[in-house]
XYZ file of C-alpha atoms in Angstrom:
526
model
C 15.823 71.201 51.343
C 18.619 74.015 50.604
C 19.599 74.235 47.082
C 22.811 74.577 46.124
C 22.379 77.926 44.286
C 20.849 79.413 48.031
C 24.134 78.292 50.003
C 26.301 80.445 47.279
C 24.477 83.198 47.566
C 24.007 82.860 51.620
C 28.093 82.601 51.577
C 28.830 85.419 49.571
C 26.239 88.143 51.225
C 28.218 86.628 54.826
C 31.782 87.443 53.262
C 30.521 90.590 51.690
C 29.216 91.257 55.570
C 32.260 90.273 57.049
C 34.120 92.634 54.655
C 32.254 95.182 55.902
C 32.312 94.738 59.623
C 36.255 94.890 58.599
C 36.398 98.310 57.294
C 38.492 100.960 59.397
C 36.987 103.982 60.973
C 38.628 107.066 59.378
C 38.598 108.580 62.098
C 39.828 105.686 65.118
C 41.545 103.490 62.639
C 39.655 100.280 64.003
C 36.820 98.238 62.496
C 33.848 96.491 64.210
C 34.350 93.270 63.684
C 37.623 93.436 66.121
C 35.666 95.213 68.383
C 33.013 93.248 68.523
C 35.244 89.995 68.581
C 37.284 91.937 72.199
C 33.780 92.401 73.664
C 33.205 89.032 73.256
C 36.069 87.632 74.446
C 35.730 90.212 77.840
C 32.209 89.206 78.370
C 33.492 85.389 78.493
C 35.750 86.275 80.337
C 34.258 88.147 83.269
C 30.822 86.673 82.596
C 28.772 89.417 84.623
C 25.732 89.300 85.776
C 22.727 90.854 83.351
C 25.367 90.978 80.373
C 22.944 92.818 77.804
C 22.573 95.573 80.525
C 26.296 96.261 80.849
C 27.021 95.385 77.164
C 27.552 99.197 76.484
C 29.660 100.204 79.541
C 32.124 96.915 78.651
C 32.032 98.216 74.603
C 33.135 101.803 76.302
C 36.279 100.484 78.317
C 37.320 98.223 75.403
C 38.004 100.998 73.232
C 38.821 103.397 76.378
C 41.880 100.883 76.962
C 43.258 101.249 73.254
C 43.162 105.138 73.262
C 44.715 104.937 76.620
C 48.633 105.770 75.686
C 47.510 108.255 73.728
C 44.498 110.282 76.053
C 47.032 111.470 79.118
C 46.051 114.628 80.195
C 48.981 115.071 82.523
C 51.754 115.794 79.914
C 52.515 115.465 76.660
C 54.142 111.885 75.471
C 58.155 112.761 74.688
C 59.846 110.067 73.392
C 63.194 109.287 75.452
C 66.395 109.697 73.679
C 69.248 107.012 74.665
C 72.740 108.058 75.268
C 73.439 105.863 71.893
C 70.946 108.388 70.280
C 73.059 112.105 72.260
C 76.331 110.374 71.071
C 75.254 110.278 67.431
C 73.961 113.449 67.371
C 77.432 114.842 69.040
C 79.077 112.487 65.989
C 76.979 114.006 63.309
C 79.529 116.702 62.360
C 82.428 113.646 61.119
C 80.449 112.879 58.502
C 79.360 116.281 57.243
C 81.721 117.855 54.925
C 83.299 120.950 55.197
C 84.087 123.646 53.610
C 87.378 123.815 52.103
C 89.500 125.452 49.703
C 91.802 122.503 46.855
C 95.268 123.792 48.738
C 93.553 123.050 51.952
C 92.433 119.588 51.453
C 95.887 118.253 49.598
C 97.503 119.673 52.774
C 95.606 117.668 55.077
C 95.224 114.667 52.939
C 99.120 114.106 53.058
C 99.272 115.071 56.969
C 96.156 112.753 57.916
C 97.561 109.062 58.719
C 95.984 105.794 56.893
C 94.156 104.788 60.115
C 92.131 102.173 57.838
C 96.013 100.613 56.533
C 97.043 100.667 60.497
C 93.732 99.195 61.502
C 94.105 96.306 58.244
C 97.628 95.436 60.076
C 97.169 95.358 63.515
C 93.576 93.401 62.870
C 96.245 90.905 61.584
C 98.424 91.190 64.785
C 95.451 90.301 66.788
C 95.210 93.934 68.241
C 92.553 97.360 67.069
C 90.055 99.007 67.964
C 87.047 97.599 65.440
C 86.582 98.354 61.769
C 83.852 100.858 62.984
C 85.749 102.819 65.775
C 88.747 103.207 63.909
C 86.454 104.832 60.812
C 85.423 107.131 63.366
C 89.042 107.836 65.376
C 90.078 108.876 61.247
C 87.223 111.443 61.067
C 87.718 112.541 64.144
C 91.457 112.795 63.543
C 91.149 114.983 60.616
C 88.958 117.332 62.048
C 91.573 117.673 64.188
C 93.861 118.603 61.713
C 91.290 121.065 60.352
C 90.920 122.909 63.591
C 94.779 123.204 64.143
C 97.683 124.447 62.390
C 99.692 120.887 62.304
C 102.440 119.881 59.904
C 102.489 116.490 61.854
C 99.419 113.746 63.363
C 99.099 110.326 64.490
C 97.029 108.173 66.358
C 99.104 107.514 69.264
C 96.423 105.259 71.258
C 93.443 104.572 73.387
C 93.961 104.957 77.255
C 91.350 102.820 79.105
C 89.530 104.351 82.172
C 87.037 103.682 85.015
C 84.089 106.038 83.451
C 85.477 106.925 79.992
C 88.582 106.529 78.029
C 90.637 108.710 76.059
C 91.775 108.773 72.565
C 95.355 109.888 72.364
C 96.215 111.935 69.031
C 100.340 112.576 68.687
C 100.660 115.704 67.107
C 103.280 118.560 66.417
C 102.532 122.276 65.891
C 103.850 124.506 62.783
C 106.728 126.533 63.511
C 105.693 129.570 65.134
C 102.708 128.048 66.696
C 104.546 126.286 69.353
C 106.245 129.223 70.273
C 102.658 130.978 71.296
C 101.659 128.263 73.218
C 105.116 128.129 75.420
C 104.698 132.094 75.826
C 101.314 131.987 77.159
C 102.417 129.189 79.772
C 105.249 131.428 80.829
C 102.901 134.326 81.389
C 100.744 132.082 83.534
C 103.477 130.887 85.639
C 104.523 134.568 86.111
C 100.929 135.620 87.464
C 101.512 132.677 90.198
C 104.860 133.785 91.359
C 103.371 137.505 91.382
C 100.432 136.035 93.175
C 103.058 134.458 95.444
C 105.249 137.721 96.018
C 102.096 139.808 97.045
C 101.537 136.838 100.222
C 104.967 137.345 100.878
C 104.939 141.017 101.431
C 101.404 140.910 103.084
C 103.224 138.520 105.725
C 106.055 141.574 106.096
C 103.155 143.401 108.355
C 102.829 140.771 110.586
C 105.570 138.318 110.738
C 105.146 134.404 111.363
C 107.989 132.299 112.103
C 109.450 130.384 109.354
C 110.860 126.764 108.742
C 114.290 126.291 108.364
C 113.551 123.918 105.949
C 115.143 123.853 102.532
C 113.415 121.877 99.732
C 115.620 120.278 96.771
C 116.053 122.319 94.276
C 113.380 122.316 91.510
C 114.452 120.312 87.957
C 113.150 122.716 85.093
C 111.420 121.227 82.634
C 112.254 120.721 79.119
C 111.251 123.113 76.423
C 108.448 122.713 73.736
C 109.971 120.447 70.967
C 112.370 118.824 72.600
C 112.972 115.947 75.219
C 110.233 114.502 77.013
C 108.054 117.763 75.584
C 108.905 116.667 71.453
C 105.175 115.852 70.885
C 101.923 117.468 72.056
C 98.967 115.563 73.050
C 95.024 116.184 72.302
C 92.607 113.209 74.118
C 89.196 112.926 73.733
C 86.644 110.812 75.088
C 84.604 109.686 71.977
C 85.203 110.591 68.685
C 83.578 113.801 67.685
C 83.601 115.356 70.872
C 85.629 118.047 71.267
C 89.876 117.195 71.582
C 91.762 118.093 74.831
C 95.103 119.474 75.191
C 97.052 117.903 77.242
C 99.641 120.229 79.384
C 103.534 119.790 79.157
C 105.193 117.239 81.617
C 107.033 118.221 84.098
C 110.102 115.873 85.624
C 108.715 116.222 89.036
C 105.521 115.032 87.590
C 107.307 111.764 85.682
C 109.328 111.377 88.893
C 105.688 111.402 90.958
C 104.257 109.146 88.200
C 106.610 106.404 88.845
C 106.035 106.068 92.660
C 102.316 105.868 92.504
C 99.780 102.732 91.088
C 96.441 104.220 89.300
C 93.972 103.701 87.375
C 92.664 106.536 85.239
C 88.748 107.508 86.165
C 87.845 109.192 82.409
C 88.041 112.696 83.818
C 90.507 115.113 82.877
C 89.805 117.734 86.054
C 90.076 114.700 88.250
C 92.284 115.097 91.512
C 95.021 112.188 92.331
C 95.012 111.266 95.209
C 98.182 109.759 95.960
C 101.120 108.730 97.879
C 103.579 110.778 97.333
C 101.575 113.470 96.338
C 101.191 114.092 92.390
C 101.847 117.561 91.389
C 98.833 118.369 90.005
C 95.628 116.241 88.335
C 94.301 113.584 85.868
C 95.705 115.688 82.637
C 98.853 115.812 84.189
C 99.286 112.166 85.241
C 97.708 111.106 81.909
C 100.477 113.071 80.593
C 102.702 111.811 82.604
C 102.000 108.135 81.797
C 102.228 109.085 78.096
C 105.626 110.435 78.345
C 107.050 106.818 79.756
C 105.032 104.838 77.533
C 106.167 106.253 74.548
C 110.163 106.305 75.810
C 110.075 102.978 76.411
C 107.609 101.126 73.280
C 108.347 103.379 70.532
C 110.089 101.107 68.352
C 111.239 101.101 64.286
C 113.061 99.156 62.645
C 116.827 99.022 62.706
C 118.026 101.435 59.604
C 114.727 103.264 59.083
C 115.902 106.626 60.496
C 119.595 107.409 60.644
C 121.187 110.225 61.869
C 122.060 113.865 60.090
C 125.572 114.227 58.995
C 126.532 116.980 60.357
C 129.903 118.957 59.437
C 132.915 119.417 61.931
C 134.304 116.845 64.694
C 132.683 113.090 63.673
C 133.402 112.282 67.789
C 130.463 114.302 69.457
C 130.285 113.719 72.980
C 126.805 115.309 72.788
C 123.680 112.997 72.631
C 121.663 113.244 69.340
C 118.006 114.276 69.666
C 117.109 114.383 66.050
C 116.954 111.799 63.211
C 115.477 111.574 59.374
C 114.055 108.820 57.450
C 116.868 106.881 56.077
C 115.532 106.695 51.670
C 117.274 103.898 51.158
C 116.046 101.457 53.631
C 115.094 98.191 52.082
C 113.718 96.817 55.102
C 114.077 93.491 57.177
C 111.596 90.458 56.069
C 109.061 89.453 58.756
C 110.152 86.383 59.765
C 113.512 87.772 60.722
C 112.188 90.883 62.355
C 109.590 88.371 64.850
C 112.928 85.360 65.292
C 115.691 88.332 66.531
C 113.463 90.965 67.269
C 116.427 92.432 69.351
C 119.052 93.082 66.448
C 116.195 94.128 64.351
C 114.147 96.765 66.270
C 115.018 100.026 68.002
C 114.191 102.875 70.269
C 113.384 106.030 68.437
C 112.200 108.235 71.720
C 114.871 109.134 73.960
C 115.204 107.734 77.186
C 113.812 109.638 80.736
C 116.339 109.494 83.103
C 115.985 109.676 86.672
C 115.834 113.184 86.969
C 112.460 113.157 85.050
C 114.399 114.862 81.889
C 115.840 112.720 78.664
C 118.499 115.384 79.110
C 120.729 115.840 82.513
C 120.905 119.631 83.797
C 123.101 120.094 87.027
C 120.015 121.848 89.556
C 123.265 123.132 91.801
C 124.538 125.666 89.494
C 121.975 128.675 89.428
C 121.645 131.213 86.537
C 123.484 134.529 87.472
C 121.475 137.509 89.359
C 122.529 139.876 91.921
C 123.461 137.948 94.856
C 123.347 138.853 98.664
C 125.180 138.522 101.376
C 122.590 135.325 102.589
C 123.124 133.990 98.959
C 126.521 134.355 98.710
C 126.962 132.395 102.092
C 125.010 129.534 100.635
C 127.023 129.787 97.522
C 130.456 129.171 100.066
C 128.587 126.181 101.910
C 127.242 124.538 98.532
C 130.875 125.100 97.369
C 132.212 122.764 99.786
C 129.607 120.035 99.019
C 130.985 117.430 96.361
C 129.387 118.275 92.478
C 126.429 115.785 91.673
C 127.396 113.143 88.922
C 125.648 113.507 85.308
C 123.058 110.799 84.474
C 123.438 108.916 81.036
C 121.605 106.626 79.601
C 121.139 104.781 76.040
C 121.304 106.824 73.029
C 119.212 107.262 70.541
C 118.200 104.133 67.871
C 119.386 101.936 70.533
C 118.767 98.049 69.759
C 116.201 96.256 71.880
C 118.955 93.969 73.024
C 119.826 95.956 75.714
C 116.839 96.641 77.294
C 116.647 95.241 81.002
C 114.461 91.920 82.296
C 112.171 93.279 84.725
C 110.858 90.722 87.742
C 112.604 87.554 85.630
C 110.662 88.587 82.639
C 111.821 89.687 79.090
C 111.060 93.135 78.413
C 109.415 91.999 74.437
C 107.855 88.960 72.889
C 107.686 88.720 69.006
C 105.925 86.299 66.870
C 104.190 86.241 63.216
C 101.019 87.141 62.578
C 100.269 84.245 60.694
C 102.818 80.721 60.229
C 100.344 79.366 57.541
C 100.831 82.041 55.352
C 104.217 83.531 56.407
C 104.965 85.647 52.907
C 102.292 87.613 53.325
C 102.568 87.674 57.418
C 103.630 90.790 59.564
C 106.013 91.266 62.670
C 103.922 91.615 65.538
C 106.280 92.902 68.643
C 104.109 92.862 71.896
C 105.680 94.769 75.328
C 105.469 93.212 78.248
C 106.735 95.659 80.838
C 103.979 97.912 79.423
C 100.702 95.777 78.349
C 98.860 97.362 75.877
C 101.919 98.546 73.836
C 101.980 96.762 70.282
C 104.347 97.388 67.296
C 103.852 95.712 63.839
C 106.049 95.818 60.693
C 105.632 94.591 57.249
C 108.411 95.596 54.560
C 109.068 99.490 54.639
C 105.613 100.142 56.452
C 105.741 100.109 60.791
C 103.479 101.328 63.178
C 103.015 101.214 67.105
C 100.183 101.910 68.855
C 98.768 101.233 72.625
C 95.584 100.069 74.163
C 95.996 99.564 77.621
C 94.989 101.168 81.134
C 98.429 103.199 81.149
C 99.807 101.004 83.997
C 103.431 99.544 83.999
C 103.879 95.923 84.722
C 104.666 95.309 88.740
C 105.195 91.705 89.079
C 103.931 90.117 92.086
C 102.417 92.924 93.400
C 103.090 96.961 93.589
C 104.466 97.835 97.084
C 103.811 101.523 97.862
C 106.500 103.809 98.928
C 107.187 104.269 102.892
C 106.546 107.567 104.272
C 109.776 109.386 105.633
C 110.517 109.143 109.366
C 108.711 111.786 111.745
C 111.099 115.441 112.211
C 112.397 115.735 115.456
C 111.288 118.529 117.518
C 114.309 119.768 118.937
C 117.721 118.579 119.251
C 118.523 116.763 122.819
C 121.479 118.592 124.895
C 122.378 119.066 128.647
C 120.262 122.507 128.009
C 117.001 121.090 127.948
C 117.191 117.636 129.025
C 115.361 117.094 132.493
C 117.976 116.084 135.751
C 117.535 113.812 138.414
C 116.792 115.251 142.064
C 119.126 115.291 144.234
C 119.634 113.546 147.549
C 119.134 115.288 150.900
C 123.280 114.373 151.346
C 124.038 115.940 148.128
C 121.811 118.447 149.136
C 124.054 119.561 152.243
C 126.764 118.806 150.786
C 126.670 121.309 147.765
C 124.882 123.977 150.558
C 128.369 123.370 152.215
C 130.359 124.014 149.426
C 128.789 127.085 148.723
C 128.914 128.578 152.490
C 132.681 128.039 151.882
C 133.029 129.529 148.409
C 131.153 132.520 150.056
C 133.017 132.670 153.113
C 136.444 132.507 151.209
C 135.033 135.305 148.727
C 134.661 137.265 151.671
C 138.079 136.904 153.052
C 139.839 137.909 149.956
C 137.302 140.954 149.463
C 138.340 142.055 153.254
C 142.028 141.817 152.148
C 141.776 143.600 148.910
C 140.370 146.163 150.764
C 143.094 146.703 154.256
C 145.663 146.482 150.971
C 143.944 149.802 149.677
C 144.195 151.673 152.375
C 147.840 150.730 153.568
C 148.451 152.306 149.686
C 146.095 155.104 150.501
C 147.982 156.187 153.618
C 151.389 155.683 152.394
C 150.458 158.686 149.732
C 149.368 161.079 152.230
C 152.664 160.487 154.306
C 154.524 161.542 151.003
């Protein structure tokens, strides 16, 4: 009989065992007892035939199959990066700081916009971009405005596309700046209309015949700073990846624009493919689309900007461009601003007309050169045409009470942002002719922003535009249209006709000539 003192000691020399069998390998990082526990539980398992003569090769796989991952012999293990892991790497650079001088860093604290304030209120409107993204959009914003020589930024939107979308930054150049960048696009369009001269005189050599065609005449564009050209645009995809430029628009291009129905595919180089055809690509269109959303959402609120005084005649029959921030305005509060949202908001982009201008210019009248005598000829025929009729639309700071219904529905629909707590609610004014575009206002403070796929709103359905009818060859005359054969009777008939014509030619030929020489004799009898 077993003692009590035996079982004890028995116990403890079996945990002290087990302890043991439980000790890592330094050099495989696994003990025996698990080992020994997975041979077991393979040999139950399988249970082969003479098991103590294949104990060994089963031990061998066993720890062959947890060294696997690590024993290929092919090529080395690389661990795969996600594009979650590339895009935080490309991000990396927002959240290092740079280096800058005291001057530097007041500068762009008071140019750099509150994007956390704008993201606070529109989270309250119902409409952002996340707490995180818009964190991000900031940094990337103001390394924008380090890269750049900017006296003005803003987070205009976020364009959505098929494979990426674009953040749109609203920017202006410092004086002086602007003036580079609208000198080096002249030079460029100078080295295409030299390009274009050299064809012309390498067709001299051999000429082809030409179409009499004569296309419109081409609407120039407005300058840098002004019209549809005020602001420039930068896009990128993601931010901290590198911004864009966006191109100047063109009125041809806003003309195009509003013809065609597309969504944007995330590429700037992108061709659009279109009826009619777009002048030009993706930047372009994206521009394009950019230029009417902002002419028709950008909205303040009634008495924020005013007008400059300026000195001479009050009456200007001119159009103002150009407005300040009015220091005195008090503001509207929100539940007025979201119950009359027309008498309480206005437009402070000028409108496109159109022409594809905010300003009319008449095309007919051409900018004096030496004329020839082909020019001058077209001057006498245009001359006779009646003179084209300026385009006008609203003026500036124009109340949203005279803005159009489109397709039965109103062009804006306001509400609070919150009824329960209405003194500390904002004006939230939502567009409905372009969905996406959102303005907000709360005392003194108003922003607008868009988030949309840069598509206007077509009621039941967008019906493309009809291609022109087919040029006619030629023109249809007696000259070249075909004649009916005649009968045998009309045959003879006109065969008749002529043997008489000829006869009687004949007759009076004979006659002409016994007249000349009576005459002839008569003289010699003299």
């Amino acid at each position: 009989m077993a003692t009590p003192g035996g079982n004890q000691d028995a116990d403890k020399s079996a945990a002290s065992f087990k302890a043991f069998l439980m000790k890592n390998s330094t050099e495989s990082n696994t003990n025996l007892y698990d080992h020994l526990t997975r041979v077991l539980m393979r040999v139950m398992d399988e249970r082969p035939h003479n098991a103590v003569d294949v104990i060994e090769d089963l031990s061998r796989d066993v720890k062959r199959g947890l060294l696997q991952d690590n024993q290929s012999t092919l090529q080395d293990h690389q661990p795969t990066t996600t594009a979650g892991q590339l895009l935080a790497e490309q991000q990396r650079l927002l959240f290092s700081p740079g280096q800058e001088t005291e001057e530097d860093e007041v500068e762009v604290e008071t140019l750099l916009p509150n994007v956390a304030e704008i993201g606070f209120y529109l989270e309250q409107a119902g409409v952002g971009l996340g707490r995180e993204e818009t964190q991000r959009i900031f940094l990337a914003l103001k390394q924008l405005l380090d890269s750049r020589p900017l006296k003005y930024c803003r987070l205009w939107g976020k364009v959505l596309g098929v494979q990426s979308n674009y953040v749109v930054a609203e920017v202006q150049y410092r004086e002086g700046e602007e003036e580079q960048l609208s000198t080096e696009d002249e030079e460029k369009e100078g080295e295409t209309q030299d390009d274009e001269e050299e064809d012309e005189m390498g067709e001299v050599i051999d000429p082809l015949p030409r179409s009499t065609y004569k296309p419109p005449p081409v609407v120039p564009k407005e300058a840098n700073g002004t019209g549809a050209n005020k602001f420039v645009y930068h896009v990128c995809k993601e931010p901290g990846l590198p911004w864009i430029e966006l191109p100047s628009v063109t009125p041809a291009q806003i003309s195009a624009a509003r013809q065609i129905r597309r969504f944007f595919t995330g590429r700037l180089d992108a061709p659009v493919v279109s009826y009619p055809p777009f002048p030009g690509n993706e930047a372009n269109y994206l521009r394009a689309q950019i230029a009417r959303i902002s002419a028709g959402t950008q909205v303040s609120p009634r008495g924020f900007y005013v007008f400059e005084e300026e000195e001479g005649d009050e009456e200007d029959e001119e159009p103002r461009d150009s407005y300040v921030v009015n220091p005195d305005f008090e503001g509207f509060p929100a539940s007025e601003m979201a119950e009359n949202p027309g008498s309480t908001w206005v437009h402070h982009v000028q409108h496109i007309l159109k022409q594809g201008r905010c300003t009319w210019v008449n095309v007919a009248v051409k900018p004096e050169q030496e004329s020839s005598e082909e020019e001058e000829e077209e001057k006498e025929e245009e001359l006779d045409e009646p003179e084209p009729k300026g385009e006008e639309g609203p003026p500036l700071l124009t109340s949203l009470s005279q803005d159009a219904d489109m397709f039965d529905t109103p062009p804006w629909s306001s509400r609070m942002s919150s009824t329960l707590t209405s003194q500390h609610a904002v004006a939230v004014l939502r567009s409905n002719l372009w969905p996406g575009a959102h303005a907000y206002a709360c005392g003194k403070k108003f922003e607008n922003i868009y988030i949309g796929w840069g598509l206007k709103f077509a009621g039941d359905g967008h019906t493309p535009s009809v291609p022109p009818p087919p040029q006619q060859e030629y023109f249809s005359g007696p000259e070249v249209s075909e004649a009916l054969d005649p009968t045998l009777e009309e045959e003879q008939a006109q065969k008749a006709a002529l043997e008489e014509q000829q006869a009687s030619q004949e007759e009076s030929e004979d006659m002409d000539g016994e007249e000349e020489e009576d005459d002839d004799d008569d003289e010699e009898d003299d």
